[in-house]
XYZ file of C-alpha atoms in Angstrom:
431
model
C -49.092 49.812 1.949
C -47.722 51.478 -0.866
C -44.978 49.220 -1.008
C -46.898 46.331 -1.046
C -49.072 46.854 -3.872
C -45.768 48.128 -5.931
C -45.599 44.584 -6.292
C -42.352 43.372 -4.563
C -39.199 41.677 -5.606
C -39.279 38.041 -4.931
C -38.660 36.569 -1.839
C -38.719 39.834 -0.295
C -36.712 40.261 3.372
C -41.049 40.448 4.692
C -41.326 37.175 2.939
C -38.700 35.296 4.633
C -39.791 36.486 7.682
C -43.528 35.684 7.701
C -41.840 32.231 6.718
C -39.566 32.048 9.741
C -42.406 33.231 12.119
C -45.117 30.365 10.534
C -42.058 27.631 11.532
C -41.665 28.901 15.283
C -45.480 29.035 15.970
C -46.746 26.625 18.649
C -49.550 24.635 17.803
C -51.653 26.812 20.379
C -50.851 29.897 17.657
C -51.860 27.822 15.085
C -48.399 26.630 13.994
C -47.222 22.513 13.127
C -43.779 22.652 14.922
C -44.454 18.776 15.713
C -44.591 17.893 12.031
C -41.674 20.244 10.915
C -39.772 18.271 13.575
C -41.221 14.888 11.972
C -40.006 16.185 8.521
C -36.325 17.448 9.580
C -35.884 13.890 11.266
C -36.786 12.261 8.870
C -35.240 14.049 5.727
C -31.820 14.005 7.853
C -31.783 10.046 8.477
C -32.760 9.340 5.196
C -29.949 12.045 3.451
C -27.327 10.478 6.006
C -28.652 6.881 5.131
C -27.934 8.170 1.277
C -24.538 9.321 2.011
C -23.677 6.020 4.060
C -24.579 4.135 1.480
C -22.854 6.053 -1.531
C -19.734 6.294 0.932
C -19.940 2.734 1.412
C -20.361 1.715 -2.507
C -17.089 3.676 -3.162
C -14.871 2.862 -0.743
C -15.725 -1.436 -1.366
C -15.511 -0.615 -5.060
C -11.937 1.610 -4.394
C -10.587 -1.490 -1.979
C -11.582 -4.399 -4.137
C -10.303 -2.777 -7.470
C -6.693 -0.860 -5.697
C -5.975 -4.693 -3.580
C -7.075 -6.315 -7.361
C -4.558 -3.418 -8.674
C -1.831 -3.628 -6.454
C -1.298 -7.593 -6.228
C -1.998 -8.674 -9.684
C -1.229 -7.518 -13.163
C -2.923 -4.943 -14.828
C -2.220 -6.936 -18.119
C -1.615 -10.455 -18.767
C 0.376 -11.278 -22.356
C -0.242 -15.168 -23.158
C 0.782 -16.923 -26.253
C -1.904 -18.870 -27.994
C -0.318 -21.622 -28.372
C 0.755 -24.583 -30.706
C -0.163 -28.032 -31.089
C 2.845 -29.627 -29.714
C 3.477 -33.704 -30.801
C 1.616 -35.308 -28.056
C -1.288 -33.314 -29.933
C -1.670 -30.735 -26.853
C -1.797 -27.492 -26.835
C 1.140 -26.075 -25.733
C 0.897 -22.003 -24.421
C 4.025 -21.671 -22.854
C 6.179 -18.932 -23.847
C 10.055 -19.574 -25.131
C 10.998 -16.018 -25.723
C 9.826 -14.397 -22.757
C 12.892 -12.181 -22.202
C 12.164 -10.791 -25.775
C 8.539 -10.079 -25.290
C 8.528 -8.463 -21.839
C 11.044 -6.090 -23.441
C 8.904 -5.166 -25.991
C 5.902 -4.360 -23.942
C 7.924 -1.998 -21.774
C 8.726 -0.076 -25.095
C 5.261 0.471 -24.893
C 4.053 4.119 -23.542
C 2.601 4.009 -19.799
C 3.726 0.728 -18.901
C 5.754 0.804 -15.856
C 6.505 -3.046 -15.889
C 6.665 -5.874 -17.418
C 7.710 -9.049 -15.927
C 7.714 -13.138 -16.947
C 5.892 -15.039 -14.883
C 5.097 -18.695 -13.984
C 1.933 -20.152 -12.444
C 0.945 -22.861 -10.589
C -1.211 -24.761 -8.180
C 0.392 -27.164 -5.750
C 0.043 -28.813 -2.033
C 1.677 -26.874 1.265
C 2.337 -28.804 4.321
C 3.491 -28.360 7.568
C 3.309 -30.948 10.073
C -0.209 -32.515 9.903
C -1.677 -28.881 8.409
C -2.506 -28.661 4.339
C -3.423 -26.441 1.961
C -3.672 -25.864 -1.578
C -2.073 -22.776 -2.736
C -0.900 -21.069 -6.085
C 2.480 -20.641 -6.750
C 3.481 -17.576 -8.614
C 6.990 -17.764 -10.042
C 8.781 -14.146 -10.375
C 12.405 -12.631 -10.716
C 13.283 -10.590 -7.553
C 13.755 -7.271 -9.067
C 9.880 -7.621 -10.294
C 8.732 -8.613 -6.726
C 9.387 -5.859 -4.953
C 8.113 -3.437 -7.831
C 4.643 -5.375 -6.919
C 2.819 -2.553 -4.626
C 0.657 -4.656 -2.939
C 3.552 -7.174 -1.870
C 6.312 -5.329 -1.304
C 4.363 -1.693 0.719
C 2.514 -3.780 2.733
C 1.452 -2.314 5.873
C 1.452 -6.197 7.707
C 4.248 -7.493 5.939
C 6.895 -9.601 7.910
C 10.470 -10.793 7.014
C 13.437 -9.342 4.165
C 12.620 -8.898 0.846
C 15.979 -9.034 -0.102
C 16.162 -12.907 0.794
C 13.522 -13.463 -1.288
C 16.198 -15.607 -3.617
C 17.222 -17.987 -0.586
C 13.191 -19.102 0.077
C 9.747 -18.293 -0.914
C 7.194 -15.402 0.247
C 3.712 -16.594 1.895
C 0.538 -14.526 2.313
C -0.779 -13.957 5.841
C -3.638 -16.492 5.093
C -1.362 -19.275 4.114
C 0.287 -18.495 7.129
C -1.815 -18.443 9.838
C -3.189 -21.840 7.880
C -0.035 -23.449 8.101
C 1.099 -22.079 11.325
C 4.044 -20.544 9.802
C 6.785 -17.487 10.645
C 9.429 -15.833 9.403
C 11.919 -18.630 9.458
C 10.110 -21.892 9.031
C 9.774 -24.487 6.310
C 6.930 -24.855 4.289
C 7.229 -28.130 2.133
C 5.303 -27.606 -1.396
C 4.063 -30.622 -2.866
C 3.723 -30.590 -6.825
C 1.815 -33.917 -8.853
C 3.711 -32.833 -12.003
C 7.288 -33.781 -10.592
C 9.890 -35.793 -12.042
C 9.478 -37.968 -15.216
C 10.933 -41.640 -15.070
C 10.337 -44.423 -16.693
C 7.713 -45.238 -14.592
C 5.595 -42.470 -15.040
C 5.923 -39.026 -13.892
C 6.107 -39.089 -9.812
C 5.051 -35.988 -7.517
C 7.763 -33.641 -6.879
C 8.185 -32.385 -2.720
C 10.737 -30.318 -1.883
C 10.572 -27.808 1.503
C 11.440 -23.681 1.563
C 12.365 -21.059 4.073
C 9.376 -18.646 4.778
C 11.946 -15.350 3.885
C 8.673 -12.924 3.847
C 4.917 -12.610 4.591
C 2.884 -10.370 3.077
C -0.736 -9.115 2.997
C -2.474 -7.339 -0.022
C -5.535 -6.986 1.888
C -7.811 -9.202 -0.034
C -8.934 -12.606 1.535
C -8.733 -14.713 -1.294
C -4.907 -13.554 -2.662
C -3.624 -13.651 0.715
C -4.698 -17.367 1.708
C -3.253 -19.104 -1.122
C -0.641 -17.234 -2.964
C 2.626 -17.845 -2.524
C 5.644 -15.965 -4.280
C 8.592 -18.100 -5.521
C 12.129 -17.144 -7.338
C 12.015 -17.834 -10.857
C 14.506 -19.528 -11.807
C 13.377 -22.243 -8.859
C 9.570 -21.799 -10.162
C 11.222 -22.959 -13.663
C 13.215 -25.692 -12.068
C 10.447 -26.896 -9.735
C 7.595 -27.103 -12.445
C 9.552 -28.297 -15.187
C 9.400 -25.109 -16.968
C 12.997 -24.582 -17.996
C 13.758 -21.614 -20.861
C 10.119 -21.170 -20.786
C 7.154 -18.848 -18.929
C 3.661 -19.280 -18.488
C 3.132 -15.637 -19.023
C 4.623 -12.059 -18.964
C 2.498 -9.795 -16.390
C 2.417 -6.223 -17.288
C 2.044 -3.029 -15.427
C 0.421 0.479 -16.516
C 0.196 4.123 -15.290
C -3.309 4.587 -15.510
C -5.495 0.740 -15.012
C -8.150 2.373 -14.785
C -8.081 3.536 -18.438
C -6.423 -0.093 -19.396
C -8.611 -0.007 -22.829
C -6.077 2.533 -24.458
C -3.299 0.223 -23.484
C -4.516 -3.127 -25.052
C -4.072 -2.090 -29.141
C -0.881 -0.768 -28.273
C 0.411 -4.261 -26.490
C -0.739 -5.931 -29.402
C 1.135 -3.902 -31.719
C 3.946 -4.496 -30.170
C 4.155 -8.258 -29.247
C 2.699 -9.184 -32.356
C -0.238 -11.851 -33.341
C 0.819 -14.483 -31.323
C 0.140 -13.587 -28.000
C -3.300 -12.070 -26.535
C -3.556 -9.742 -23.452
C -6.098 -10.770 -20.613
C -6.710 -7.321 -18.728
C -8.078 -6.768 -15.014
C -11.553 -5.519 -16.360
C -11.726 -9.188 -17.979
C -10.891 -11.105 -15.114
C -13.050 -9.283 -12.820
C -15.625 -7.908 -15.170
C -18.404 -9.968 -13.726
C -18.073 -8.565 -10.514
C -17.593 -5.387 -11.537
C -20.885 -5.507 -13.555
C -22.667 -7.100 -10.138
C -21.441 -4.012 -8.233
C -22.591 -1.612 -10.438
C -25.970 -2.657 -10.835
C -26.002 -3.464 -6.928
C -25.109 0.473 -6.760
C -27.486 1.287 -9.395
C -30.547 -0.718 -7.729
C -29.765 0.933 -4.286
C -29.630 4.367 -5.421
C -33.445 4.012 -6.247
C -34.218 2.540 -3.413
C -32.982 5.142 -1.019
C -33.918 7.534 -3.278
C -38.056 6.150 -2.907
C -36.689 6.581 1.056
C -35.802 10.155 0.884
C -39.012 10.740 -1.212
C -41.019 9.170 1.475
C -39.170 11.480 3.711
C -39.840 14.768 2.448
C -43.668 13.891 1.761
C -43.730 14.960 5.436
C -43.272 18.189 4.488
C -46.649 17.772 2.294
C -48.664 17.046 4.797
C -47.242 19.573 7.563
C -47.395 22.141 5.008
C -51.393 21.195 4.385
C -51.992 21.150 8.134
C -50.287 24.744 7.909
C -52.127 26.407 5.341
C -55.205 25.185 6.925
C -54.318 26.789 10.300
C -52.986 29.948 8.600
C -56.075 29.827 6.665
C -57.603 33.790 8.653
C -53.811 35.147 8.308
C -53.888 34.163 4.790
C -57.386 35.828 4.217
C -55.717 39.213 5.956
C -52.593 39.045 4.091
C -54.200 39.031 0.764
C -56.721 41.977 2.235
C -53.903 43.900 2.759
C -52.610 43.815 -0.491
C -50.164 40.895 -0.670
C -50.035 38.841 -4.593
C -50.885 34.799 -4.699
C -47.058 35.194 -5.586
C -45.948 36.507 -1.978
C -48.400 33.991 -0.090
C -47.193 31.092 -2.756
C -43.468 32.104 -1.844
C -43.987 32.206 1.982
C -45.345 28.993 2.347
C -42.486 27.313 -0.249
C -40.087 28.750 2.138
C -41.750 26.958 5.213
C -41.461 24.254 3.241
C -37.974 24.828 2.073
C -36.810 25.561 5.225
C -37.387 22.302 6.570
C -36.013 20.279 3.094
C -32.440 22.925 3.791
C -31.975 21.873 7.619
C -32.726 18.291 7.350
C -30.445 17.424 4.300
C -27.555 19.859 5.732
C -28.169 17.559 8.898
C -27.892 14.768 7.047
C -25.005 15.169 4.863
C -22.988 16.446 8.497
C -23.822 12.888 10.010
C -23.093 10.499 6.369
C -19.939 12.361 6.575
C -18.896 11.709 9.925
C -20.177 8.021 9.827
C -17.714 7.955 6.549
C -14.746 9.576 8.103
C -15.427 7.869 11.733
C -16.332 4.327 9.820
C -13.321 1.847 11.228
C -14.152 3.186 15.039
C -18.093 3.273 14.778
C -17.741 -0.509 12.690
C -15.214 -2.187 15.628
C -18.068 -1.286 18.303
C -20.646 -2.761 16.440
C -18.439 -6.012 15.905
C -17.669 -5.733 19.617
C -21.400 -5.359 20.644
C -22.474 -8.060 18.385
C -19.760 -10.272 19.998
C -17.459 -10.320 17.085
C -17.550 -11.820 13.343
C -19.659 -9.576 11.804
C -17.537 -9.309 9.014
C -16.079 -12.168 7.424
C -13.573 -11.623 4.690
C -13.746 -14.910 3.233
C -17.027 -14.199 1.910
C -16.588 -10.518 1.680
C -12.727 -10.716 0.151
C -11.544 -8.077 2.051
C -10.554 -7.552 5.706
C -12.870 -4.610 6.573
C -16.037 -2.427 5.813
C -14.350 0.356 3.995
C -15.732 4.379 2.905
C -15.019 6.599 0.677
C -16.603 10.251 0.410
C -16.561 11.258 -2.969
C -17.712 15.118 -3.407
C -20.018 13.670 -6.732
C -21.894 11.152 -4.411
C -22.117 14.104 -1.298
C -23.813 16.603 -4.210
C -25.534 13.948 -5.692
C -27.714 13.393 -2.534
C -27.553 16.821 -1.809
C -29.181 17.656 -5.108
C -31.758 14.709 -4.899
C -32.766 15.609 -1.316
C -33.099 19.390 -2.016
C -34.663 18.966 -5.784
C -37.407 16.573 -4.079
C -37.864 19.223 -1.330
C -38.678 21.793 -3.565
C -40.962 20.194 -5.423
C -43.360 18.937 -3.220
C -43.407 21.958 -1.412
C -44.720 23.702 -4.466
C -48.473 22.061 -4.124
C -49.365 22.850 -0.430
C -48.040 26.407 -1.220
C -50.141 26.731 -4.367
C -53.392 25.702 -2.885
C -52.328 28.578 -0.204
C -51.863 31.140 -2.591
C -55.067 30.071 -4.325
C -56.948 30.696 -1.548
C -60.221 33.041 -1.521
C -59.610 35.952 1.219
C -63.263 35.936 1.531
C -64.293 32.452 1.854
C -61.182 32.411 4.606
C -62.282 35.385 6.512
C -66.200 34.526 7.218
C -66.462 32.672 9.453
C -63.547 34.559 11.438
């Protein structure tokens, strides 16, 4: 007794387990195991739901910018141009050699390479497609991550001079293997007299590659560049100079710095730019879904509101005793937050257990859905890549963590008030 009324520390070891003994009760004893049970299920789906998501978000976001990353160039150099005497604009680039050395001076770029683009026909038989021809040297090809490491690539390489390389999407198109012709079809082609007629000429498939994004993949195709310069009538000159960096994801620092170097006649076109608009899209997609499973854990953990309630209610004569006996509002306040607590603890440690084994077990748990929906769940032509990918990231884990647990705590603070509020004698009358 003495004890008591010395006014204990908080969250005394008596505290915790008045606490623990108010969450086993049966309801015959007064206690609302069926609700806690309602309120740990339901704070654990919508934590794991959280962590899916979150998981989800970063791993598209990591796929779509690392394929973007490892199959394009972190920085495009262009020239601006001149008015050339047909009175068009003329952007192709004479000193090419010149300028690509002068952006590799540059600190943290890793590459720089001249490059020519193109669109043009492919044929096979009686198959078509139109596909984008990207003219390189073969000593920059294979420094191209996304080409050359390919997990599904086919073919050598080093015979990337004899032919051309193909993504798989052209590929399966076209019909094509290691081996075959492809025959590229051009409009520009040779100028006569007549006119300028189209230009067809046929290549072996030497390589096949896949960068893992749908839309590369199904019409690039990789060609020597000398040919490229040949082929589109592009001799002594480049469309561009592609450019490589350490760090792309801090590409800002690296633009003044090009600039500098290469002087006012070119610009630089950088990966943000090109996909910026997407980029944007995503992050307001992740933004908007944040708060809405955020509204779902809230929803969740009002359970614990209304179990608590039906609690305190129950627990109304032991609360009357309790407080006869000497304990504070703050002991009675403190047991019921830990009910509460309790609950908000199990269910989100629940939770974040099963959003990290649905992140980690992702490719296995996504192939028996597409087998049990009968396949094509995902298609990568609209989605632009080949599978639903996850990433756990320890700031998105603590992140839900901290939202499930902060909302847990709070509402668990009113039901536990209104116990330690309570009037001993109003709850002991009628008992």
């Amino acid at each position: 007794m003495s004890d008591l009324k010395a006014d204990p520390m908080p969250f005394s070891k008596f505290e915790w387990l008045i606490a623990w003994r108010y969450l086993r009760a049966r309801r015959s004893e007064g206690g609302v195991s069926t609700m806690t049970w309602i309120s740990l299920i339901g704070i654990t789906l919508a934590v794991f739901a959280l962590i899916a998501t979150l998981a989800v978000r970063s791993g598209f976001r990591a796929e779509f910018v690392g394929t973007i990353l490892g199959a394009n160039a972190h920085v495009s150099l262009y020239s601006h141009g001149e008015v050339n005497q047909a009175g068009r604009l003329d952007r192709r680039i004479s000193d090419y050699a010149a300028l690509a050395s002068a952006a590799e001076q540059v600190p943290g770029v890793v590459r720089a390479a001249p490059l020519i683009k193109a669109q043009v026909m492919a044929n096979r038989g009686d198959r078509n497609a139109g596909v984008q021809v990207y003219g390189m040297r073969a000593a920059d090809l294979v420094k191209v991550e996304g080409v050359a490491a390919g997990e599904k690539a086919e073919g050598d390489l080093s015979r990337f001079d004899e032919g051309v390389a193909i993504g798989t999407g052209v590929a399966r198109e076209l019909g094509l293997r290691v081996g075959d012709r492809i025959k590229l079809i051009s409009p520009n082609g040779v100028r006569t007299a007549m006119g300028t007629s189209p230009r067809v000429k046929s290549y072996e498939v030497v390589y096949i590659f896949s960068v893992g994004r749908y839309d590369i993949d199904s019409v690039r195709i990789y060609m020597p560049f000398d040919e490229a310069q040949n082929y589109f009538n592009r001799e002594g000159f480049a469309d561009e100079v592609e450019v490589a960096v350490e760090d792309p994801e801090a590409i800002d620092r690296y633009v003044l710095p090009l600039l500098q170097a290469t002087g006012s006649a070119y610009g630089v076109w950088t990966w943000r730019d090109a996909s910026g608009g997407f980029l944007r899209a995503l992050e307001v997609e992740d933004n908007v879904m944040f708060i809405i499973l955020s509204i779902l854990v809230l929803i969740a953990v009002m359970n614990i509101v209304s179990g608590l309630i039906m609690l305190v209610k129950n627990k109304g004569r032991d609360i009357g005793i309790l407080r006869t006996i000497g304990l504070s509002q703050g002991s009675i306040m403190r047991v019921f937050f830990l009910c509460g607590s309790f609950t908000g603890i199990i269910g989100t440690a629940c939770g974040v257990i099963l959003g990290c084994l649905f992140a980690i077990y992702i490719d296995p748990i996504f192939g028996f859905v597409n087998y049990a929906m009968g396949g094509g769940v995902w298609d990568p032509a609209i989605r632009g890549i080949y599978a639903l990918p996850a990433q756990l990231q320890i700031g998105d884990v603590l992140s839900a963590v901290g939202l499930s647990l902060g909302l847990s705590f709070v509402v668990t603070i009113f039901p536990a008030r209104r116990a330690a509020r309570m009037n001993p004698v109003e709850a002991l009358r009628y008992e």
